[in-house]
Amino acid sequence: MSRALFIVDVQNDFTEGGALGVTGGDAVAAAITRHLRAHADDYALIVASRDWHHGDHDNGGHFADGEPDFVDTWPVHCVADTAGAEYDPALDTAAVTHHVRKGQGVPAYSLFEGTTDAGESVADLLTERGVVDVDVVGLATDYCVRASALDALAHGRRVRILTDLVAGVADHSSEAALAELAHAGAELSESGA
């Protein structure tokens, strides 16, 4: 078995009611939980990422000083050890094998930019376990899901986006991200969850 599941940023600040909540975020969290209950044994590795920003500065310009441009600067979100940074309550993380924190003082979109509490990188985890295939789910399709999937492709993995287990900020940018990922070699598929 050489398949991994990446669960990208299914956090309170990215689901409905959060600082940067996306429509459908809570439903995606619940659907990922259903997928895990049915398919956790299909994966050699299940990695869940979280933005984990510092609350006392701008995290390398990631937090806006004034009005955010929603491209490079954002409202304050996912500050370490706050409710906004925690996983959405509909996401059952019992099957997760590795938790990754990213954006600790710097902008970070890809799950590959984070590390586990033990300091392991995602690239090293994949290599150590001989993982070739990666399924990607989570939030948001047009930002962190996109960046994580592109990095997985760049690391030589075969990538499948489970399109019913992602939600994005906007329809047009999410559709563009999925088209870009398909063009880059990712498979677009539904989970059946």
PDB file of N, CA and C in Angstrom, residues 10 26 94 141 150:
ATOM      1  N   VAL A  10      -8.661  21.922   7.375  1.00  0.00           N
ATOM      2  CA  VAL A  10     -10.086  21.871   7.720  1.00  0.00           C
ATOM      3  C   VAL A  10     -10.223  22.415   9.149  1.00  0.00           C
ATOM      4  N   ASP A  26     -18.115  23.242   6.421  1.00  0.00           N
ATOM      5  CA  ASP A  26     -18.589  22.272   7.420  1.00  0.00           C
ATOM      6  C   ASP A  26     -19.013  20.966   6.754  1.00  0.00           C
ATOM      7  N   ALA A  94      -9.319  10.952  14.373  1.00  0.00           N
ATOM      8  CA  ALA A  94      -8.797   9.755  15.032  1.00  0.00           C
ATOM      9  C   ALA A  94      -7.894   8.923  14.121  1.00  0.00           C
ATOM     10  N   THR A 141      -9.950  25.008  -1.967  1.00  0.00           N
ATOM     11  CA  THR A 141      -9.570  24.480  -3.274  1.00  0.00           C
ATOM     12  C   THR A 141      -8.619  25.412  -4.009  1.00  0.00           C
ATOM     13  N   LEU A 150      -0.073  20.846  -6.042  1.00  0.00           N
ATOM     14  CA  LEU A 150       1.018  21.175  -6.961  1.00  0.00           C
ATOM     15  C   LEU A 150       2.359  20.749  -6.392  1.00  0.00           C
TER      16      LEU A 150
END
